[in-house]
Amino acid sequence: MGIDLKSVFSQIDADYDNLKSILKEAVAIQSVSGDPSRRDDTIRMVHWMKERLERVGATCKLADLGSQKLEGKTIPLPPVILGALGSDKKKKTLLVYGHLDVQPASKSDGWDTEPFELVEKDGKMYGRGSSDDKGPVLCWLHAIQAAQKNNIELPVNIKFCFEAMEESGSVGLEELLIREKDGFLADVDFVCISDSYWLGTKKPCLTYGLRGICSFFVEVTGIKQDLHSGVFGGVVHEPLQDLMWIMSQLTTVDNRINIPGINDQVAPLGKDEEKTYDDIEFDVAEFRDSVGASKLPTEDKKTLLLRRWREPSLAFHGIEGAFYGPGEKTVIPSKVIGKFSIRIVPNMEPEHVNKITIDYLNDLWKKRGSPNTFNPRPGHSAKPWVADVNDPNFLAGARAMKYVHGVEPDRIREGCSIPITLTFQELTGKSVLLLPLGAADDMAHSQNEKNNKWNYLEGVKTLLSYIIELGNA
Amino acid sequence: MGIDLKSVFSQIDADYDNLKSILKEAVAIQSVSGDPSRRDDTIRMVHWMKERLERVGATCKLADLGSQKLEGKTIPLPPVILGALGSDKKKKTLLVYGHLDVQPASKSDGWDTEPFELVEKDGKMYGRGSSDDKGPVLCWLHAIQAAQKNNIELPVNIKFCFEAMEESGSVGLEELLIREKDGFLADVDFVCISDSYWLGTKKPCLTYGLRGICSFFVEVTGIKQDLHSGVFGGVVHEPLQDLMWIMSQLTTVDNRINIPGINDQVAPLGKDEEKTYDDIEFDVAEFRDSVGASKLPTEDKKTLLLRRWREPSLAFHGIEGAFYGPGEKTVIPSKVIGKFSIRIVPNMEPEHVNKITIDYLNDLWKKRGSPNTFNPRPGHSAKPWVADVNDPNFLAGARAMKYVHGVEPDRIREGCSIPITLTFQELTGKSVLLLPLGAADDMAHSQNEKNNKWNYLEGVKTLLSYIIELGNA
């Protein structure tokens, strides 16, 4: 860090009540993108944020995404904020992504407090969106304000891409970004997203990898309608019996994948890479307890993290077309569709995974020898993503975190996909840093979502430090 | 047959328009027991029938069953008609069971005509209830009227038990019958039920056996809530993976049961019994086409019928707790309950089947070696039923059918359960004859339910002949 931010950090701490009141305002706007009756609030949230960005000097455009059909009604999509603060050609440009919409929440779901009213208890600010993702978005705002108050010139231009449909599939966003490839996105040098979480609750981290996914549908038919199991039981080949058998052949009891060749494209683990796992702060017992399992397929820290982040996995989600209600129904389902997905890691290619999986399913079907009709097909897929932890963007993030927290952040991956990450990387050709500010126990998407006071203040400081460090990148 | 019924039969044929108009009246009453908004009509149907029984001289009591809660509302249950025609101590007593309620139907379901308006086309009377079971109930009425018109003294007293909740689980009926064991049911010598179907469309038959059922729930848990398959895929033992494997071990591809000892209690097939299968009119190709299968586990007539009626079978119905909607959902379900049932045949005892099945499930679980929690448990069960085809009741039915149709009826079983059959047998200690009047293609419970003009008239004649034959039983 070229400059001393200690006094600025003290100011940020002292300004906490003000920062909290602004977050409280944001939380109070019920921008639930999945609820059509809340669409006006969701749009209002976008305007609220635009105004705040303009107050710090940003120029904002609202990109119209048209409308969508939801629950039978056509309703407008919330616009996307495309903002810019600074346009100095001599400076590099940072693009910040965040989202202003939230998951649904109501007290009756099991919240201890009103979800849309920010309430502080024991150093924790409870409220929907406090951590996912209104809190982190506001941390950017406050970091910029802190610099301005202290006459610190920002060493980079900052662009903002804030949407309000993230919790509902980011409808329309990718198309917008593709259209803006040579426009809004043309001069971007770095991208940063604060919409993920620390691995634990104490040690900061940078996220440099995400798994991709290949989804599959396995359809078995053979009788023309659902049949009475009393009248027809024993004299038909039941599609569901075939499906259960096929599904049962895909994994071992320890959740390893049986598909031949599934590991062929997995990038070998480098020696240096392997070493990074040694220092990662991760408590297996705590993880096991949080999941509620009595035993995990592996309880070795390194093996477990590798399996979560760096190895493919296969999960069964369910079956469409069979009886799913409570109680009993003596039916023989006529058409069943098994659903499973495979998480993929670098350098696995979705096309390859789809091919070997469908081939294996067809081989199993031949082995099964059922006269029913078998139709396995791939669903949606997303590529895995991995970044270079030694590129200038990541190094700036790491320096900022160390400056604020006093410790080197862990370099982690996530087992899930954040598709927008790859979209930004591919459209800008630049480095995307996932810089999580929230703790693992923030309960995003769940009851009693919160953001720790401590994390929130450190978040503002981290983003300010990161912006300044980018001047040295 | 001691008397010649030829001229009576001619009268019945000549009276067809009148008989049809009465069925038309009954069909027009929308006695859908499953629809609370039709409960008044359902009760009205009971009163309508009571009045018609009284017109032929029966004494009828309406047994009140109290009320039920349906879709949040408390509504009265339709009463049960307990009627009696004749009380001559020197005569034996026949108890007739039938039901006056029907399955839901609406033109928009795919009916070609209004379901509650009886319409005749090409010798077929279309309308809900025409075959299940208003038509057969009215055949009893018309048989009695035909005897009375011709001054034929009925050789037996006849009792009627007509309910109007059969399509909705016969709520309250069993309790009523238990209360009436030493009352209304005390002097019953024979029971007859006309609420099933011929095996085909041309040859009459008597039904002397029904399979029972043992239902099972197989619950697997192991994680405390549904998990994101990206974040947790690969590092937990998935309950659904365990369940699929367990379920896949229960049957072979040809739908044979793997449970050790499952056939131990199956009554051996007698030589004479086996011979009865030779003559049964049953077209395997037609059956296969009606099911819509390309191939059946067996296409030999005798083997197929034995499997349907005389061997246990196992069917999978579905899974509770897993994703069942269309599309994709990347969830790892935390608690899944597999549903399957085994149809059982004489002399299999539900307690024994439950025990060996749960034992086998537990053995499989041990073999699986998963740390998840396994909880297999039996659901509801019903005993199988088989009658002596050579008892006086069945022989009277057979003679009646031969007299009317000119051919010996097939003796058949059904693969499903009709629980009331066993209830009557156990409470009266007497023979229960299932005497089907409808053809296999009558489409009970489905669109375009019909009763053939021919079957309807022959039905009236068959029941009259049966009543008279009981005088010789």
PDB file of C-alpha atoms in Angstrom, chain A residues 30-153:
ATOM      1  CA  GLN A  30     -38.529  -5.538  -1.032  1.00  0.00           C
ATOM      2  CA  SER A  31     -36.790  -6.177  -4.327  1.00  0.00           C
ATOM      3  CA  VAL A  32     -37.737  -9.855  -4.638  1.00  0.00           C
ATOM      4  CA  SER A  33     -37.150 -10.496  -8.334  1.00  0.00           C
ATOM      5  CA  GLY A  34     -38.940 -13.847  -8.273  1.00  0.00           C
ATOM      6  CA  ASP A  35     -42.211 -12.368  -7.023  1.00  0.00           C
ATOM      7  CA  PRO A  36     -44.163 -10.535  -9.744  1.00  0.00           C
ATOM      8  CA  SER A  37     -46.062  -8.557  -7.106  1.00  0.00           C
ATOM      9  CA  ARG A  38     -42.694  -7.124  -5.994  1.00  0.00           C
ATOM     10  CA  ARG A  39     -41.523  -6.108  -9.456  1.00  0.00           C
ATOM     11  CA  ASP A  40     -42.237  -2.410  -8.813  1.00  0.00           C
ATOM     12  CA  ASP A  41     -40.103  -2.585  -5.658  1.00  0.00           C
ATOM     13  CA  THR A  42     -37.365  -4.341  -7.595  1.00  0.00           C
ATOM     14  CA  ILE A  43     -37.346  -1.577 -10.192  1.00  0.00           C
ATOM     15  CA  ARG A  44     -37.475   1.033  -7.423  1.00  0.00           C
ATOM     16  CA  MET A  45     -34.360  -0.527  -5.898  1.00  0.00           C
ATOM     17  CA  VAL A  46     -32.498   0.001  -9.171  1.00  0.00           C
ATOM     18  CA  HIS A  47     -33.472   3.678  -9.232  1.00  0.00           C
ATOM     19  CA  TRP A  48     -32.552   4.065  -5.561  1.00  0.00           C
ATOM     20  CA  MET A  49     -29.048   2.733  -6.268  1.00  0.00           C
ATOM     21  CA  LYS A  50     -28.647   4.784  -9.441  1.00  0.00           C
ATOM     22  CA  GLU A  51     -29.326   7.949  -7.495  1.00  0.00           C
ATOM     23  CA  ARG A  52     -26.735   7.022  -4.884  1.00  0.00           C
ATOM     24  CA  LEU A  53     -24.120   6.318  -7.536  1.00  0.00           C
ATOM     25  CA  GLU A  54     -24.879   9.657  -9.174  1.00  0.00           C
ATOM     26  CA  ARG A  55     -24.389  11.419  -5.829  1.00  0.00           C
ATOM     27  CA  VAL A  56     -20.766  10.245  -5.778  1.00  0.00           C
ATOM     28  CA  GLY A  57     -20.313  11.509  -9.319  1.00  0.00           C
ATOM     29  CA  ALA A  58     -21.010   8.430 -11.443  1.00  0.00           C
ATOM     30  CA  THR A  59     -22.714   8.762 -14.793  1.00  0.00           C
ATOM     31  CA  CYS A  60     -25.403   6.113 -15.030  1.00  0.00           C
ATOM     32  CA  LYS A  61     -27.399   4.665 -17.883  1.00  0.00           C
ATOM     33  CA  LEU A  62     -30.328   2.338 -17.300  1.00  0.00           C
ATOM     34  CA  ALA A  63     -30.251  -0.436 -19.872  1.00  0.00           C
ATOM     35  CA  ASP A  64     -33.764  -1.581 -20.692  1.00  0.00           C
ATOM     36  CA  LEU A  65     -34.157  -5.360 -20.962  1.00  0.00           C
ATOM     37  CA  GLY A  66     -37.792  -5.386 -22.096  1.00  0.00           C
ATOM     38  CA  SER A  67     -40.329  -7.583 -20.369  1.00  0.00           C
ATOM     39  CA  GLN A  68     -40.826 -11.157 -19.245  1.00  0.00           C
ATOM     40  CA  LYS A  69     -43.777 -13.496 -18.709  1.00  0.00           C
ATOM     41  CA  LEU A  70     -44.083 -14.596 -15.092  1.00  0.00           C
ATOM     42  CA  GLU A  71     -46.998 -16.595 -13.680  1.00  0.00           C
ATOM     43  CA  GLY A  72     -49.065 -15.758 -16.741  1.00  0.00           C
ATOM     44  CA  LYS A  73     -48.494 -11.989 -16.632  1.00  0.00           C
ATOM     45  CA  THR A  74     -46.203  -9.907 -18.789  1.00  0.00           C
ATOM     46  CA  ILE A  75     -44.196  -7.603 -16.540  1.00  0.00           C
ATOM     47  CA  PRO A  76     -41.259  -5.299 -17.215  1.00  0.00           C
ATOM     48  CA  LEU A  77     -37.763  -6.534 -16.438  1.00  0.00           C
ATOM     49  CA  PRO A  78     -35.832  -4.295 -14.053  1.00  0.00           C
ATOM     50  CA  PRO A  79     -33.254  -2.251 -15.985  1.00  0.00           C
ATOM     51  CA  VAL A  80     -29.534  -2.786 -15.482  1.00  0.00           C
ATOM     52  CA  ILE A  81     -27.375   0.054 -14.173  1.00  0.00           C
ATOM     53  CA  LEU A  82     -24.392   0.660 -16.416  1.00  0.00           C
ATOM     54  CA  GLY A  83     -22.456   3.343 -14.559  1.00  0.00           C
ATOM     55  CA  ALA A  84     -19.058   4.996 -14.861  1.00  0.00           C
ATOM     56  CA  LEU A  85     -17.020   6.984 -12.384  1.00  0.00           C
ATOM     57  CA  GLY A  86     -14.085   8.628 -14.062  1.00  0.00           C
ATOM     58  CA  SER A  87     -13.008   8.388 -17.692  1.00  0.00           C
ATOM     59  CA  ASP A  88      -9.343   9.224 -17.493  1.00  0.00           C
ATOM     60  CA  LYS A  89      -7.711   7.604 -20.520  1.00  0.00           C
ATOM     61  CA  LYS A  90      -4.439   7.380 -18.598  1.00  0.00           C
ATOM     62  CA  LYS A  91      -6.033   5.187 -15.950  1.00  0.00           C
ATOM     63  CA  LYS A  92      -7.041   1.589 -16.176  1.00  0.00           C
ATOM     64  CA  THR A  93     -10.699   0.700 -15.702  1.00  0.00           C
ATOM     65  CA  LEU A  94     -12.233  -1.612 -13.110  1.00  0.00           C
ATOM     66  CA  LEU A  95     -15.662  -3.121 -13.737  1.00  0.00           C
ATOM     67  CA  VAL A  96     -17.678  -3.951 -10.648  1.00  0.00           C
ATOM     68  CA  TYR A  97     -20.627  -6.341 -10.813  1.00  0.00           C
ATOM     69  CA  GLY A  98     -23.300  -6.771  -8.136  1.00  0.00           C
ATOM     70  CA  HIS A  99     -27.002  -7.367  -7.811  1.00  0.00           C
ATOM     71  CA  LEU A 100     -29.790  -5.443  -6.112  1.00  0.00           C
ATOM     72  CA  ASP A 101     -32.507  -8.085  -5.987  1.00  0.00           C
ATOM     73  CA  VAL A 102     -32.998 -10.593  -3.191  1.00  0.00           C
ATOM     74  CA  GLN A 103     -34.474 -14.003  -2.444  1.00  0.00           C
ATOM     75  CA  PRO A 104     -38.014 -14.100  -1.033  1.00  0.00           C
ATOM     76  CA  ALA A 105     -38.349 -13.911   2.761  1.00  0.00           C
ATOM     77  CA  SER A 106     -41.129 -13.677   5.303  1.00  0.00           C
ATOM     78  CA  LYS A 107     -41.222 -13.892   9.060  1.00  0.00           C
ATOM     79  CA  SER A 108     -43.402 -17.013   8.801  1.00  0.00           C
ATOM     80  CA  ASP A 109     -40.507 -18.860   7.094  1.00  0.00           C
ATOM     81  CA  GLY A 110     -38.814 -18.899  10.468  1.00  0.00           C
ATOM     82  CA  TRP A 111     -37.086 -15.534  10.709  1.00  0.00           C
ATOM     83  CA  ASP A 112     -36.566 -14.230  14.223  1.00  0.00           C
ATOM     84  CA  THR A 113     -37.069 -10.635  13.037  1.00  0.00           C
ATOM     85  CA  GLU A 114     -38.854  -8.918  10.154  1.00  0.00           C
ATOM     86  CA  PRO A 115     -36.663  -9.819   7.155  1.00  0.00           C
ATOM     87  CA  PHE A 116     -37.054  -6.463   5.424  1.00  0.00           C
ATOM     88  CA  GLU A 117     -36.188  -4.446   8.482  1.00  0.00           C
ATOM     89  CA  LEU A 118     -32.474  -4.301   9.259  1.00  0.00           C
ATOM     90  CA  VAL A 119     -31.989  -5.141  12.934  1.00  0.00           C
ATOM     91  CA  GLU A 120     -28.639  -5.262  14.742  1.00  0.00           C
ATOM     92  CA  LYS A 121     -28.064  -7.777  17.502  1.00  0.00           C
ATOM     93  CA  ASP A 122     -24.715  -8.765  19.008  1.00  0.00           C
ATOM     94  CA  GLY A 123     -22.750  -7.160  16.196  1.00  0.00           C
ATOM     95  CA  LYS A 124     -24.818  -8.831  13.472  1.00  0.00           C
ATOM     96  CA  MET A 125     -27.057  -6.921  11.092  1.00  0.00           C
ATOM     97  CA  TYR A 126     -30.016  -9.146  10.230  1.00  0.00           C
ATOM     98  CA  GLY A 127     -32.057  -8.502   7.096  1.00  0.00           C
ATOM     99  CA  ARG A 128     -32.700  -9.918   3.633  1.00  0.00           C
ATOM    100  CA  GLY A 129     -29.990  -8.724   1.283  1.00  0.00           C
ATOM    101  CA  SER A 130     -27.675  -7.559   4.071  1.00  0.00           C
ATOM    102  CA  SER A 131     -25.095 -10.004   2.750  1.00  0.00           C
ATOM    103  CA  ASP A 132     -26.489 -11.149  -0.624  1.00  0.00           C
ATOM    104  CA  ASP A 133     -25.855  -8.756  -2.284  1.00  0.00           C
ATOM    105  CA  LYS A 134     -27.052  -5.291  -1.204  1.00  0.00           C
ATOM    106  CA  GLY A 135     -24.431  -5.129   1.545  1.00  0.00           C
ATOM    107  CA  PRO A 136     -21.405  -5.740  -0.702  1.00  0.00           C
ATOM    108  CA  VAL A 137     -22.818  -3.410  -3.389  1.00  0.00           C
ATOM    109  CA  LEU A 138     -23.066  -0.630  -0.798  1.00  0.00           C
ATOM    110  CA  CYS A 139     -19.527  -1.387   0.398  1.00  0.00           C
ATOM    111  CA  TRP A 140     -18.339  -0.225  -3.052  1.00  0.00           C
ATOM    112  CA  LEU A 141     -20.282   2.992  -2.629  1.00  0.00           C
ATOM    113  CA  HIS A 142     -18.886   3.614   0.832  1.00  0.00           C
ATOM    114  CA  ALA A 143     -15.325   2.838  -0.246  1.00  0.00           C
ATOM    115  CA  ILE A 144     -15.604   5.484  -2.946  1.00  0.00           C
ATOM    116  CA  GLN A 145     -17.154   7.979  -0.516  1.00  0.00           C
ATOM    117  CA  ALA A 146     -14.329   7.371   1.956  1.00  0.00           C
ATOM    118  CA  ALA A 147     -11.753   8.134  -0.729  1.00  0.00           C
ATOM    119  CA  GLN A 148     -13.581  11.282  -1.789  1.00  0.00           C
ATOM    120  CA  LYS A 149     -13.944  12.542   1.787  1.00  0.00           C
ATOM    121  CA  ASN A 150     -10.234  12.182   2.230  1.00  0.00           C
ATOM    122  CA  ASN A 151      -9.309  13.640  -1.151  1.00  0.00           C
ATOM    123  CA  ILE A 152      -7.737  10.362  -2.237  1.00  0.00           C
ATOM    124  CA  GLU A 153      -7.693  10.266  -6.007  1.00  0.00           C
TER     125      GLU A 153
END
